Structure formats: C-alpha cells, structure tokens
Coordinates of C-alpha atoms in Angstrom, one line a residue:
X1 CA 33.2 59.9 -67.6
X2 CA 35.1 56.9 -69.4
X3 CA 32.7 54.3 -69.8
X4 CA 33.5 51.2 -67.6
X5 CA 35.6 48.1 -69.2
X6 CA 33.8 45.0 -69.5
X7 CA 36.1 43.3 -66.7
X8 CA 35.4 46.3 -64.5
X9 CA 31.4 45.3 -64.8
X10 CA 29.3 43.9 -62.0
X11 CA 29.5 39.7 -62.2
X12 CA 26.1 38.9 -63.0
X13 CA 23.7 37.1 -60.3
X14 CA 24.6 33.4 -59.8
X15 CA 21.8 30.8 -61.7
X16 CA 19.0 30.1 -59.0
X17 CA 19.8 26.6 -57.3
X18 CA 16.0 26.7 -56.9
X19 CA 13.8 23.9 -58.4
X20 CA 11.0 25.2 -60.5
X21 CA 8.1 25.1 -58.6
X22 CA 10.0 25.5 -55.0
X23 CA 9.8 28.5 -53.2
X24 CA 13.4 30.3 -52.3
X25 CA 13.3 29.7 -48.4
X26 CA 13.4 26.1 -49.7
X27 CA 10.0 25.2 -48.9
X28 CA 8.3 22.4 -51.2
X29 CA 4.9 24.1 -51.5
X30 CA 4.4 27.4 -53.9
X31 CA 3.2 30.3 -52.2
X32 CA -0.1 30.7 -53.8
X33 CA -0.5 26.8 -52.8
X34 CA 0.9 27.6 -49.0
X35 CA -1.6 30.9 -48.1
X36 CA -4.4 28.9 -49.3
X37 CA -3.6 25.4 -47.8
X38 CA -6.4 25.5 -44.8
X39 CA -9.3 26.4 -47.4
X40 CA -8.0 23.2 -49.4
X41 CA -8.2 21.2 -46.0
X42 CA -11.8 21.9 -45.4
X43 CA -12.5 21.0 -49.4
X44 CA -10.5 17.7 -49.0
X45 CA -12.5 17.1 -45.3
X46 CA -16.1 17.9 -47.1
X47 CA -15.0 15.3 -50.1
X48 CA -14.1 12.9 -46.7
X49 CA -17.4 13.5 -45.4
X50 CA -19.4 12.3 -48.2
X51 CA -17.6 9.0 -48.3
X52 CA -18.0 8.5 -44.2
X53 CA -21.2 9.9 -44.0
X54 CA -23.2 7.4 -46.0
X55 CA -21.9 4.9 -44.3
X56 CA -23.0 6.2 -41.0
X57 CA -26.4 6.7 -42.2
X58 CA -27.0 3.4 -43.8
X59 CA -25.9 2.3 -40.0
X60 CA -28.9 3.5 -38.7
X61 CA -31.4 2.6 -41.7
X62 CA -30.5 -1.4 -41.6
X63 CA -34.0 -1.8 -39.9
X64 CA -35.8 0.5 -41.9
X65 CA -34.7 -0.8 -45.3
X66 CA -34.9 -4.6 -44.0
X67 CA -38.4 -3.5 -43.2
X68 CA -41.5 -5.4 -46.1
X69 CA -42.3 -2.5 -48.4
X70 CA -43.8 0.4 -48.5
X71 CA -41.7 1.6 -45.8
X72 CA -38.4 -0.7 -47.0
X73 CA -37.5 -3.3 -49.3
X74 CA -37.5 -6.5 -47.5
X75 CA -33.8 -7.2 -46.9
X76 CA -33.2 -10.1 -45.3
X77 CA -29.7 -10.2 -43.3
X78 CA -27.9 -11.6 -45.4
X79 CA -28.6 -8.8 -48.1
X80 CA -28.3 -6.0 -45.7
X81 CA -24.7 -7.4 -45.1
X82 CA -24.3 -7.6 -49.3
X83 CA -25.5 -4.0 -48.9
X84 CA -22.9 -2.9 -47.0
X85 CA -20.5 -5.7 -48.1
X86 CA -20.2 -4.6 -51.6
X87 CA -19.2 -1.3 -51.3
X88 CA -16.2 -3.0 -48.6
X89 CA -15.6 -5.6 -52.2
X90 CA -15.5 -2.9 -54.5
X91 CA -13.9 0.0 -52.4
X92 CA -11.3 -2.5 -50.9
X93 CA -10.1 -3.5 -54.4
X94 CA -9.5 -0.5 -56.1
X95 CA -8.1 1.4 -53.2
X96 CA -4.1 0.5 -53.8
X97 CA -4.7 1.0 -57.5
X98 CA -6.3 4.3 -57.7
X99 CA -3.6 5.8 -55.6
X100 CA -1.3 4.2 -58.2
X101 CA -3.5 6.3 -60.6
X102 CA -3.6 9.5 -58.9
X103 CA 0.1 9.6 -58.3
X104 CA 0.6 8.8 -62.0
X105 CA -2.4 11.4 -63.9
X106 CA -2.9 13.2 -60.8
X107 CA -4.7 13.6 -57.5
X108 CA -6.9 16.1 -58.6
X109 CA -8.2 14.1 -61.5
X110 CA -8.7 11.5 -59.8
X111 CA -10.9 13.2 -57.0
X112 CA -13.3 14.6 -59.3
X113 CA -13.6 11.2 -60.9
X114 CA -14.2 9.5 -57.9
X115 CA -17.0 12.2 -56.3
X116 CA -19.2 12.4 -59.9
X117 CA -19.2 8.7 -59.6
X118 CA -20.0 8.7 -55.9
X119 CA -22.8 11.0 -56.8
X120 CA -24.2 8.8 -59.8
X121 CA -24.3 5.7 -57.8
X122 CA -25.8 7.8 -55.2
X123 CA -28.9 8.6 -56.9
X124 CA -29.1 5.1 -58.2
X125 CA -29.2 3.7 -54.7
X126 CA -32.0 5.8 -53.8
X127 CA -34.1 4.8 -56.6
X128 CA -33.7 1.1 -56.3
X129 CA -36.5 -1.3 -56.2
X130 CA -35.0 -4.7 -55.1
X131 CA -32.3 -5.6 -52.3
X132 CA -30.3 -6.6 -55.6
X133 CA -30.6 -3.2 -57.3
X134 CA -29.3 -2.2 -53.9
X135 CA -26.0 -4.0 -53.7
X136 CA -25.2 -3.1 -57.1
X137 CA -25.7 0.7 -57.0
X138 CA -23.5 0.1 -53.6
X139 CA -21.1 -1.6 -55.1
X140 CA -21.0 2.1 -58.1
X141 CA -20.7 3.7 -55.1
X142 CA -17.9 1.9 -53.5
X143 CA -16.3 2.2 -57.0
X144 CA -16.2 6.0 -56.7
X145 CA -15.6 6.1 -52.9
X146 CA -11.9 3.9 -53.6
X147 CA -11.1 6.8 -56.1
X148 CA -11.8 9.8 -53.1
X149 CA -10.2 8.6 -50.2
X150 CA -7.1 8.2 -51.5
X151 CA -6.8 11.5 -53.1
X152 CA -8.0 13.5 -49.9
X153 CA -5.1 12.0 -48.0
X154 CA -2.5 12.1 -50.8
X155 CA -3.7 16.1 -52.0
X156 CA -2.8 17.3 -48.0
X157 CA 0.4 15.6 -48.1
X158 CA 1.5 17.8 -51.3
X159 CA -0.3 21.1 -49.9
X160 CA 0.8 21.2 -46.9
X161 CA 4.7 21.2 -45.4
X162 CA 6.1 18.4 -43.0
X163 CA 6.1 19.9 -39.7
X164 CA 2.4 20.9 -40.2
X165 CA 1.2 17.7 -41.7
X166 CA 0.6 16.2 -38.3
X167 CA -2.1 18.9 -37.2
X168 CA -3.5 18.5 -40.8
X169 CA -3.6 14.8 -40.6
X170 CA -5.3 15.1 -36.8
X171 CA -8.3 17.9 -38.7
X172 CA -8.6 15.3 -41.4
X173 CA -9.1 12.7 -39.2
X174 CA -11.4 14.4 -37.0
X175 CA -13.7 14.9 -39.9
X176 CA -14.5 11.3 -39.8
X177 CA -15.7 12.4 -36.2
X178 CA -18.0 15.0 -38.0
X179 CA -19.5 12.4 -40.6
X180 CA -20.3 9.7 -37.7
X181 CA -22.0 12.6 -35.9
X182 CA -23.9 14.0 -38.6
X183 CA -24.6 10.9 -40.5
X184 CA -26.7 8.9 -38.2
X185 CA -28.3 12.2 -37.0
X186 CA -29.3 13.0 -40.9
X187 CA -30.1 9.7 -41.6
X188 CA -32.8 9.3 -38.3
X189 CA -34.3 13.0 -39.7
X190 CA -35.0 11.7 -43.3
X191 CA -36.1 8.0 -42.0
X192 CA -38.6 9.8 -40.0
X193 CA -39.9 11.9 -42.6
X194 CA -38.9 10.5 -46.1
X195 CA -39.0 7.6 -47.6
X196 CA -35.4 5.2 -46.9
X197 CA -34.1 6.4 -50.5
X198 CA -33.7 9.5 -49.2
X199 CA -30.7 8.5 -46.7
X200 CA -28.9 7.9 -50.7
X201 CA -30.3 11.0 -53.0
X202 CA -28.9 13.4 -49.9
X203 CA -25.6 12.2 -51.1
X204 CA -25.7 14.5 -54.8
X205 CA -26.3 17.9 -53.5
X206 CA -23.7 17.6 -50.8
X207 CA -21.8 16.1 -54.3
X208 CA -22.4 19.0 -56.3
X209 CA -20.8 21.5 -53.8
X210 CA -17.8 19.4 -53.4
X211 CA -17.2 19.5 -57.1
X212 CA -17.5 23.4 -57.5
X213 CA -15.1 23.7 -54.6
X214 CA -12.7 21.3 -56.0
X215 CA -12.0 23.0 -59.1
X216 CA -11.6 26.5 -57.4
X217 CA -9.3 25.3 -54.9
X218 CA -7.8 22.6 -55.1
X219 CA -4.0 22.3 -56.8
X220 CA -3.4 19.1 -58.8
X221 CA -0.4 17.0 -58.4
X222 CA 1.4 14.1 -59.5
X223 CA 4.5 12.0 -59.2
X224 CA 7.0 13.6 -62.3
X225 CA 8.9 10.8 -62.6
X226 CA 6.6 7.8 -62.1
X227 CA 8.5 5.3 -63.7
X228 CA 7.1 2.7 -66.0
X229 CA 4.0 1.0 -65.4
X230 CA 3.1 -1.9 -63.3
X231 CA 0.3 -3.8 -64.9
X232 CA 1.4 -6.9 -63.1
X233 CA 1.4 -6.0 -60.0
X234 CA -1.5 -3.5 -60.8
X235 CA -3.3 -6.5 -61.7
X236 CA -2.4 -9.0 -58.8
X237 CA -2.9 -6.7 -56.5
X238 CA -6.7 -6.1 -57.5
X239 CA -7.2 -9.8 -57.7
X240 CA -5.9 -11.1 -54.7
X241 CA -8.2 -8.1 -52.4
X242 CA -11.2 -9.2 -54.2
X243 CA -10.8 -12.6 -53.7
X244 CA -9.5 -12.3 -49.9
X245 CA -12.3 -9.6 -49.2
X246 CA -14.8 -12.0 -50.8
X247 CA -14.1 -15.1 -49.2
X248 CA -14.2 -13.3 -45.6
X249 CA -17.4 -11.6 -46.9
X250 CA -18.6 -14.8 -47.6
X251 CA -17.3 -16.1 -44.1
X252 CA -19.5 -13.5 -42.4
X253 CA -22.7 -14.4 -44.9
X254 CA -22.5 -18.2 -43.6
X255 CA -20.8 -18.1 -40.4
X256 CA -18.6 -20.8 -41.7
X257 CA -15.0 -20.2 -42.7
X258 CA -15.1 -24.0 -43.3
X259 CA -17.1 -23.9 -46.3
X260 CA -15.3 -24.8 -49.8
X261 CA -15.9 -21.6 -51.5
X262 CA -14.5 -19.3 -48.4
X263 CA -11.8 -21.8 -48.1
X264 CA -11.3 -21.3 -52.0
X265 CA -11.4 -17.4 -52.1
X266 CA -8.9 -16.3 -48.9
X267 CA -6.7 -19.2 -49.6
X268 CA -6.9 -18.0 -53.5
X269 CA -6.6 -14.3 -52.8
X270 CA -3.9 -14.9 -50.0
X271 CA -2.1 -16.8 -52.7
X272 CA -2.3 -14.0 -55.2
X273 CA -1.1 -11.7 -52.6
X274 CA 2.4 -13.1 -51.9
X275 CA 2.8 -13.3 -55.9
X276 CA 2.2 -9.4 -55.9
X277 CA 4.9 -9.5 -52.9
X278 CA 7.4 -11.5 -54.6
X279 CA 6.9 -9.7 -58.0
X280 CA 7.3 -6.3 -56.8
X281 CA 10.6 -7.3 -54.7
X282 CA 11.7 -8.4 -57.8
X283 CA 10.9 -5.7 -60.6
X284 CA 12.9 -2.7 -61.3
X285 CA 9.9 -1.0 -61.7
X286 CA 7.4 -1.9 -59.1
X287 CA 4.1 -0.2 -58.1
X288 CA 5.1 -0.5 -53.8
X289 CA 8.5 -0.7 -52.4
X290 CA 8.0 -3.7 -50.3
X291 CA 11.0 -2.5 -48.3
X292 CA 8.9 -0.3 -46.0
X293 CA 7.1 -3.3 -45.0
X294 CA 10.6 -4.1 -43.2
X295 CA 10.3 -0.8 -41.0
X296 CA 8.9 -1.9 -37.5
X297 CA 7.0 1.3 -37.3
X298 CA 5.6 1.6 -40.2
X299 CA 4.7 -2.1 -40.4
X300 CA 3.3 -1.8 -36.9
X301 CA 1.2 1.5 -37.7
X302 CA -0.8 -0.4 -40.8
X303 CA -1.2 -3.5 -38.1
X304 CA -2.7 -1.3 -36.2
X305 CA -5.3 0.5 -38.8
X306 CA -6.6 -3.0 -39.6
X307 CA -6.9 -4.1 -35.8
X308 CA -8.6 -1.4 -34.5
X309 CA -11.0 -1.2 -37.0
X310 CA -11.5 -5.2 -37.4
X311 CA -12.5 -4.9 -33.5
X312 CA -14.7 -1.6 -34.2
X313 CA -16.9 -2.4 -37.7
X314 CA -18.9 -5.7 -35.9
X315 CA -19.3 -3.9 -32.9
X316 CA -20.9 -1.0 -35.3
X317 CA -22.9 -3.4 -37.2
X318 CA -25.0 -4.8 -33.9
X319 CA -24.8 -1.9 -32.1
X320 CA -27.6 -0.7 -34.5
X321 CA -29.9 -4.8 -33.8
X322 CA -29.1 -3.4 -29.6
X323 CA -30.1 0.6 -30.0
X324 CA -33.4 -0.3 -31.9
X325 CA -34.5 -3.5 -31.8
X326 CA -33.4 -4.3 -27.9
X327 CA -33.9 -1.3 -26.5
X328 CA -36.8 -0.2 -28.8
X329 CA -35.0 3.3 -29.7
X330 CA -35.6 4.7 -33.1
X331 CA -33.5 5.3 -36.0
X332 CA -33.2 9.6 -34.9
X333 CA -32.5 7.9 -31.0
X334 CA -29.8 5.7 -32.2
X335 CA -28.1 8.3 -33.9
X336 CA -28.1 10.7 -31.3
X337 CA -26.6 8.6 -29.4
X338 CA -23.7 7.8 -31.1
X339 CA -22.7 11.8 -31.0
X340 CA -20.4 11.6 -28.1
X341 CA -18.2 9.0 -30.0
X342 CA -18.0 11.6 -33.3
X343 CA -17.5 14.6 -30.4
X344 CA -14.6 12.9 -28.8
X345 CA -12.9 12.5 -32.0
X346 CA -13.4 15.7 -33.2
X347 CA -12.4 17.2 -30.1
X348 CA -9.2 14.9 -29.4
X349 CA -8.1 13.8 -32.7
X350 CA -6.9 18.0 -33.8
X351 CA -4.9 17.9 -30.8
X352 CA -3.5 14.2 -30.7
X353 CA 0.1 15.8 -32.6
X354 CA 0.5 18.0 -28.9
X355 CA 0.0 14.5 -26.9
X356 CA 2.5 12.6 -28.9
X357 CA 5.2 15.6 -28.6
X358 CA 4.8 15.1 -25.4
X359 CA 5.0 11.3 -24.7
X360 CA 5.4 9.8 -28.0
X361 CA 3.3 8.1 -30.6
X362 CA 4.0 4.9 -29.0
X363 CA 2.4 5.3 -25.5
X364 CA -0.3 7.6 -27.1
X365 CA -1.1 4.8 -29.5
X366 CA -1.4 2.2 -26.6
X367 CA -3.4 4.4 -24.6
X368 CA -5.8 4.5 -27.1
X369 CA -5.9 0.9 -27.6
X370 CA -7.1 0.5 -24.4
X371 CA -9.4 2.8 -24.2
X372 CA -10.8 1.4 -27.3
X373 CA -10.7 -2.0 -25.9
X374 CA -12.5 -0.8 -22.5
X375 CA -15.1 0.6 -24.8
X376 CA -15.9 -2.7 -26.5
X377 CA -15.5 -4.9 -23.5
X378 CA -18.6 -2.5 -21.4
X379 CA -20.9 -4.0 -24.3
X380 CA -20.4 -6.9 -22.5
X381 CA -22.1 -5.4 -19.2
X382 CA -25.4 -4.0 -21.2
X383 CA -28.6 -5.1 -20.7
X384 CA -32.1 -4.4 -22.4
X385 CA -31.9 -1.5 -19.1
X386 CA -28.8 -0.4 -19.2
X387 CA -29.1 3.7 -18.2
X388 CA -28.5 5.9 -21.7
X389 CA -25.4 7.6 -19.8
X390 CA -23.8 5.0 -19.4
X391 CA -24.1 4.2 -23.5
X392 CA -23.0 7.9 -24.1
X393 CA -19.7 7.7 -21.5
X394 CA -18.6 4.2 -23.3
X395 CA -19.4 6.2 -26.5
X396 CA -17.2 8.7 -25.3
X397 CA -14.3 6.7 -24.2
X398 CA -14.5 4.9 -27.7
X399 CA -14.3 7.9 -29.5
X400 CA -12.0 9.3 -27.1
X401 CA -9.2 6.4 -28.2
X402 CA -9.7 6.2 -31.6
X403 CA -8.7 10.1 -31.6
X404 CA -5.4 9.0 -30.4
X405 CA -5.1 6.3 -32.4
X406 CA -5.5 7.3 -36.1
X407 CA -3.9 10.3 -36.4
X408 CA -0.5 9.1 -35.0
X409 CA -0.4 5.9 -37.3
X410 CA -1.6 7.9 -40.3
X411 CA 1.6 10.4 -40.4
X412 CA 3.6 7.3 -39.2
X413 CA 2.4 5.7 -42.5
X414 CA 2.1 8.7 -44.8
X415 CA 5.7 10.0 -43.6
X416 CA 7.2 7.2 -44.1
X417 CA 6.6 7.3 -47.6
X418 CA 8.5 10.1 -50.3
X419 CA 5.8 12.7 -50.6
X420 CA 5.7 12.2 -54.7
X421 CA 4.2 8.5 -53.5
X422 CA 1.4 10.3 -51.3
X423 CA -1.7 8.3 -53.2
X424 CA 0.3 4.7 -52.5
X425 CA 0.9 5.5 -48.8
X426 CA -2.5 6.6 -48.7
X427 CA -3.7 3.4 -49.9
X428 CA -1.9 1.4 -47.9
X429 CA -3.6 2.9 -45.1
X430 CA -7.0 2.8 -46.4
X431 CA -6.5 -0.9 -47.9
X432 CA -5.7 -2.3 -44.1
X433 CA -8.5 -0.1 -42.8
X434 CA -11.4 -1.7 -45.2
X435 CA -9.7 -5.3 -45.1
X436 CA -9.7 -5.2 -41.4
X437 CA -13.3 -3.7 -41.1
X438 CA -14.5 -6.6 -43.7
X439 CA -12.7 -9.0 -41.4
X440 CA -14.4 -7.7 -38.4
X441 CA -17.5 -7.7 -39.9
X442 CA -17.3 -11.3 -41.4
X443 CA -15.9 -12.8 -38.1
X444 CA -17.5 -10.9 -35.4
X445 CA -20.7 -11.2 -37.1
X446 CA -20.5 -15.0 -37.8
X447 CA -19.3 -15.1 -33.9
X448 CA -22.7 -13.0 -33.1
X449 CA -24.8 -15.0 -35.6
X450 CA -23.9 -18.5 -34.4
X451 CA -24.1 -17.5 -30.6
X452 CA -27.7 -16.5 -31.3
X453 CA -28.4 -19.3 -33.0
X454 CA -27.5 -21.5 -30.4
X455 CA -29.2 -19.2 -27.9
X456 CA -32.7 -19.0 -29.6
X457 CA -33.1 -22.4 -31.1
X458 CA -34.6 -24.1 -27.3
X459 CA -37.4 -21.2 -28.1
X460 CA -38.7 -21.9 -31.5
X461 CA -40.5 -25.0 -30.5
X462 CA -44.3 -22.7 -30.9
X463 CA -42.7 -21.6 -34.6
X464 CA -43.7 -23.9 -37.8
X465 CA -40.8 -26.2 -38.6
X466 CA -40.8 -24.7 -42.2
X467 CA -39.9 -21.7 -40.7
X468 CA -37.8 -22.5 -38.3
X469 CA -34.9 -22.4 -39.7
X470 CA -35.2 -19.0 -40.8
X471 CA -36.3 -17.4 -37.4
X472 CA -33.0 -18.7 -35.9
X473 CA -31.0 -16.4 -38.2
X474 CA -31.0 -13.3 -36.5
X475 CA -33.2 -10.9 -33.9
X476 CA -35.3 -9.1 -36.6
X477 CA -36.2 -12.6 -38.2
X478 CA -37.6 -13.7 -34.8
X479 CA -39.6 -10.7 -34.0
X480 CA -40.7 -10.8 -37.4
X481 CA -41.9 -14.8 -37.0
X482 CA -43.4 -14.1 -32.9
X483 CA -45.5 -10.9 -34.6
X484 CA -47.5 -13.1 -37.1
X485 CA -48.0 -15.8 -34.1
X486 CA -50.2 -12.7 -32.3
X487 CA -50.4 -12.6 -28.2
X488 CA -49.0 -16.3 -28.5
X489 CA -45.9 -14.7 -30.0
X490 CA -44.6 -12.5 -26.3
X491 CA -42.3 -14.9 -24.7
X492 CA -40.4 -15.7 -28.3
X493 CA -40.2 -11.7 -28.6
X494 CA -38.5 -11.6 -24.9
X495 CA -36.1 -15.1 -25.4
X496 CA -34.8 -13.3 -28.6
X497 CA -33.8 -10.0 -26.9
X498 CA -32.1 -12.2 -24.5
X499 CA -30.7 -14.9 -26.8
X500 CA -29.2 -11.3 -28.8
X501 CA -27.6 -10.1 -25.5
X502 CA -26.2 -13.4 -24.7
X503 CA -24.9 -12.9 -28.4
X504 CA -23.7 -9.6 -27.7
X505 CA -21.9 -10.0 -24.7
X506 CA -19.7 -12.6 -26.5
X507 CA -19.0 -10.6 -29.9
X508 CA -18.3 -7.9 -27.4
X509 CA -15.8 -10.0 -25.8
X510 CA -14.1 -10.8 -28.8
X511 CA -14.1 -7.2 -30.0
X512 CA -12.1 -6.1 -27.3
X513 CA -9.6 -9.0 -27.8
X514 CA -9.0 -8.5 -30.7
X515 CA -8.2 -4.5 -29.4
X516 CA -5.7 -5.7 -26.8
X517 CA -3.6 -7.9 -29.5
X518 CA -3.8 -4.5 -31.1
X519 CA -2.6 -2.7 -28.0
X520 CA 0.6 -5.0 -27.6
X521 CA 1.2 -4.5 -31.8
X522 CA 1.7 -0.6 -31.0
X523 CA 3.8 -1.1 -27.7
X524 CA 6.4 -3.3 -28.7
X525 CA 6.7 -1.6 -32.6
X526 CA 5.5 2.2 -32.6
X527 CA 8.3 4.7 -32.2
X528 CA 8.4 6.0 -28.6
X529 CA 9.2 9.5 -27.4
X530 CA 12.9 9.5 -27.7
X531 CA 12.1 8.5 -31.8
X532 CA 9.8 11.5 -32.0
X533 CA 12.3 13.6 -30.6
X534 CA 14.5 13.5 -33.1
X535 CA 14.4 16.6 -36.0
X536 CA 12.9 15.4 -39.2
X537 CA 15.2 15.9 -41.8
X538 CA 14.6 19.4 -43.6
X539 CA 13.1 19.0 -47.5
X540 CA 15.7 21.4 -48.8
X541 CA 15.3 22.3 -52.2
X542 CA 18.8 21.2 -52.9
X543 CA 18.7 17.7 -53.8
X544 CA 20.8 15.0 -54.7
X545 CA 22.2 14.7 -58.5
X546 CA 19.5 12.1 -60.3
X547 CA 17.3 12.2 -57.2
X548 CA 13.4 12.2 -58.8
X549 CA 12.1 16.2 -58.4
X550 CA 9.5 17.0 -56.0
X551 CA 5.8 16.6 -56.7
X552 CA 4.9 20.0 -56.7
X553 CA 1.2 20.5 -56.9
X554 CA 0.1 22.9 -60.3

C-alpha cells in the first residue's frame, strides 16, 4: 500500500480558542471547582456565621456583662456601646481595603487571615478583665471580621456561574438568618450556665473547623491582571471611614452631633471621602471605578443596604433594654424570641430569586421595605404587656422583609461588578451595611437616650443630686440607683419602664422612617420586571483582544 503524501494527510485539529482554566462548553468555572461548588457554599456560610453569630450573642449579654462583677464587668452604657462600637470602627475601615487585598493576593488567603485573627481576638475577649480590655480585643476581632466577609461573598461569585449566583447569594444570605437564630439562643445557654466570657471563647472551636474546611475545599482566586497599586486611594479611603464612623460613634456616645469633636470627625472623614472620589475619577489606575456609582440601580441597591440596616441596628440595640429589663425576660427568653425573625429569613431569603422572576427586584425590594417598616413602626404599640405573639408575628414580618430585601440588592451590586473585582463589589456592599448600622446606632440611640432623659428626669427628685445625673442616662442606670434606695426605690423602678417605653415608641418611630425613605429609594431606582427580563449576557470564553482574563479560581 503506497504510503500517503504529506498533502494527502489529515489537517491537524485547530488550536483550542479555550482560555486556560475555562471549561470547553465556555463556562468560567473548572469542573472540579463546578461539582464541588455547594460544599464550598456551606464552608463560605459557616465562615459567615462566625462573624454574625457573635454579634447576635453579645446582643443578648449587654445586661449580663454591664452587670458589677462576679457575674459581669461593670460596663456602663457608654462602654457597652464602645463594645460593640469598635468592632463597627475597625470592621468598617478595613472592609473596602481587604477586598482590594483579596482580589490582588487572593480570596483564599485572605479568608484564612481574617478567621485565625477572628479566633485570636476571640479568646482574648473572653478573658478580659476591664470594659477597656473589652473594646480592644473587639476592636482584634473586628479587624479579622473585615478580612472574612468580604472574601465569603467575593469566593461564591468565582465558584459559582451567573445564572446560579442568585440562588447562592439568597443561601448566603439566609445564613445570616441561621446566625441571629442560633446566636442569641447560644449565647442565653452559656449566660445561664457559664460565666459571660464564654459567649467569646465559643468563637475558636467553631474557628478551628472553619479553617480545616477551608483548606480542603475551598479554591483560591484572584484578579490576574490587577493593575498597579492604589496606595492613595487605599489610604483615603481607610481614613475618611474611620473618621466618619467615629464621629457618628461619637454622636451616639453623647447624643450630641453638635459637639466640636463629632462636628470635627464626620465633617473630617466626609472631607477625606470626596478626595478618594475625586482621586479615583482621576487615576488611570484606581482602586473603584466610580463610574458604577452613576448606575441608578446599582447606586440605588447600596442606598438601600445602608437604609435598611441604619433603621434595623437601633431598633436591635433596645430591643434587648425592652425584652429584659421591661419585660423582665431573661437572656435564654430574649433569644428565643428573636427565632421567628432568623426563621423567616432563612425560609424566604433561598427563595427571594423565584419572587423577583416573577415581579421584579424592584417591587420585591419595596415590598420588603414595608414590611420592614411595619415591623419597626408595631414597636411603637408595645407596652410592658404586650402578648409574646404578638412580639414573634412582628418578628416574623421583620424577618420576612429583610429576606426580600438583601438578596435582590446583593446580586444587583455584586453583578454589576466584573467578576475578577468580586472582593471590591463585595465591599462596597458590606461598607454601606456597617456605615449605616453605625449610623443607626449613633442616631437612633442618641434619639432613644435623650427621649429618656427627658422622660425620667421629673422622677429623680428621691435620687442624691450627685447621682443624679448618672441615673438619667439610661434604664439599667435607674434601676441600678432605685435598687440601693430599698422599698423607697418602687415607683422610680416603674417611671423608668415607662420613661423607656415613651423612649421606645419614639426611636421606634424614627426607625420606620427612616425604612419608608428606604422604600421610595428602591421604587423609583431598582430595576423592575421588564429589566430583569432581559437575558444576561453569556460569559463566553471568547473574549475581546486585550480584554483582562477571567479570574479563574486555582
């Protein structure tokens, strides 16, 4: 048989148009990253629950640990806010530029840095001795916590492809339903039967497992063509969070956004701010694209993160002063009865993606606002007798719209954004969550304080006048001051509950307000059903000549 010419040969296979890294149905995810992408989710949910569920416990302790030692440490209110404050500095602060840093070195990295740090400040916390050694240990904590949440959020965006982000996104978010349910219930079990360091040192256990599961599972994954470095805008944007975050902490700790150095600090950091605006418009290398700003949806999405939870976080704080110092219910009590607001969210946040299909984000979004600001308003109807069903169903309801609120804005935010700049999307989100909880916090709670103040100070005529002036600062104070007075001491105990309900009802108030300017921000700006209609555009693997590759997780 003659042996075939070389013309006469087979043409050889064309080259692969294929990106390394890419699959061949033109998928962005490998394989072995795709048929393990649900285990991932529930190691990026249990790194989310860590974070969550300390907060949620220290909810629930704020009495205990204000309590004179043995049993706490003596806090006064001021340092329980510092407690919980400087974590919000801290956290708040870092959060745009450690998704900077996990986008540039990569997510992975960056989550196990953040959890081993969580953990260490952890175990510091629980061995503190002083409300000082308290709010620094937070403040480690925080530290960490800025360098997870990010990362969770940025890791599923690479792991997972577009079409199923949104029922990702809804589980993730439903997590946070999981912490605020298992938190306070945790934290009302060790209370009861541990000392109040304990509601801390559960933290490095859970911390541990998260670690080992991290390293099996999870892919790493970075930007590959992250451009130069920022440290400009790196640096601007650190300073001017701390200093606004600060001077509205501040705000909250005097209940005067009049005061010089509150004046000083928001005005300072708001000033610092637009400089990290103006510079990254201008550089050819900057660390956020300040042109997404100028998309009414996305714009609209991160205005309504920091809304929502501006309304929610002073709500959250008294709610704890009404469960057990009101209403006389204990730490384990208050806790359980926060579980149909973490059931609702779990239940309804999964399945939120189906709803917008359906009617679109916009009109899910509002519905939610309104149901959140229904939620807030009821406080304004409670009373020292007001039937525990009746907590639960408002419970419920809130629950109910915040599941129908976060998930939508999240993938409004985090699709907005190429998928290589996952950690900056990400936070962007988180950074308008924590500034508008810190907000809420600092004005909701100087709105509660002053109320209360003005309430209480007709009653303090029986009190010594050098202690006056620190039994009108909050409930706890009082109670503390009409104990030591003996049987003399009943009617102040009953014109403080009172005083703190009149208090209540007018934070409440304010709460939902601040919900309904939410409500109108979604309606007019979030895309509505005809916008979610429209196809996606595919992530082919062919891509444009020069365009940057896709981050492809290792």
């Amino acid at each position: 048989m003659p042996t075939p010419s070389p013309s006469s040969a087979p043409p050889p296979p064309p080259p692969s148009s294929t990106p390394p890294g890419v699959r061949a149905d033109g998928r962005r995810v490998p394989e072995a990253v795709h048929r393990r992408r649900w285990a991932i989710l529930g190691v990026l949910m249990f790194s989310l629950l860590i974070v969550v569920l300390d907060n949620s416990i220290l909810n629930v302790a704020v009495k205990t640990i204000a309590s004179p030692a043995p049993v706490g440490i003596g806090a006064t209110q001021s340092e329980l806010e510092w407690a919980i404050n400087s974590y919000t500095l801290v956290f708040a602060g870092l959060l745009f530029t450690s998704g900077l840093l996990g986008d540039r070195v990569g997510r992975k990295k960056v989550l196990l840095f953040g959890i081993v740090v969580f953990g260490i400040g952890s175990a510091l916390a629980a061995m503190s001795g002083s409300p000082g050694e308290l709010i620094t240990y937070r403040a480690v904590m925080g530290f960490g916590a800025a360098f997870v949440m990010p990362a969770t959020l940025a890791v599923l965006m690479n792991v997972f492809e577009r079409e199923e982000q949104p029922k990702a996104i809804g589980i993730w978010a439903g997590s946070v339903g999981l912490a605020i349910a298992i938190g306070p219930i945790t934290g009302g079990v060790l209370l009861e039967h541990f000392w109040w360091g304990s509601i801390f040192l559960v933290n490095v256990p859970v911390v541990i497992v998260a670690l080992i599961a991290m390293v099996l599972l999870v892919p790493d994954s970075k930007d590959p063509s992250p451009g130069r470095v920022d440290p400009v805008g790196v640096l601007l944007s650190i300073v001017g969070l701390v200093l606004l975050v600060y001077g509205i902490i501040r705000a909250g700790e005097l209940a005067d956004f009049t005061d010089a150095t509150v004046l000083a600090s928001i005005i300072g950091g708001l000033a610092v701010l637009a400089a990290f605006v103006v510079h990254e418009k201008r550089s050819d290398h900057p660390s956020m694209d300040m042109s997404y700003f100028k998309k009414p949806a996305f714009s609209a999405a991160v205005a309504a993160i920091a809304l929502v939870f501006f309304a929610l976080m002073g709500v959250t704080f008294f709610s704890a002063f009404y469960l057990q110092s009101v209403r006389g219910y204990s730490a384990l009590d208050s806790g359980l009865l926060i579980v149909p607001l973490a059931v609702a969210q779990m239940v309804f946040a999964p399945r939120a993606r189906l709803v917008v299909d359906r009617f679109g984000a916009r009109a899910v979004c509002t519905g939610g606002m309104l149901l959140v600001a229904a939620g807030l308003a009821a406080f304004a109807l409670f009373d020292a007798t007001t039937p525990v069903w009746v907590l639960c169903l408002v419970f419920f309801v809130q629950g109910t719209g915040m599941a129908h609120i976060m998930p939508p804005v999240t993938v409004t935010v985090m699709q907005a954004l190429p998928r290589e700049k996952a950690g900056s999307g990400s936070a962007v989100n988180n950074t308008f969550r924590q500034v508008g909880g810190a907000l809420g916090i600092a004005v909701l709670g100087s709105l509660l304080s002053t109320t209360y103040r003005g309430e209480i100070e007709g009653h303090l005529d029986a009190v010594p006048a050098a202690a006056r002036d620190a039994a009108g600062e909050s409930i706890e104070a009082t109670t503390a001051v009409a104990e030591k007075l003996g049987p003399a001491g009943a009617p102040l105990v009953s014109a403080a509950n009172d005083a703190f309900l009149s208090a209540m009802h007018v934070t409440a108030l304010g709460s939902a307000g601040v919900a309904l300017i939410g409500t109108v921000v979604v309606a007019l700006f979030m895309p509505g059903r005809t916008d979610q209609e429209r196809p996606a555009p595919r992530e082919r693997a062919e891509r444009p000549a020069g365009a940057t590759a896709p981050a492809v997780p290792e």
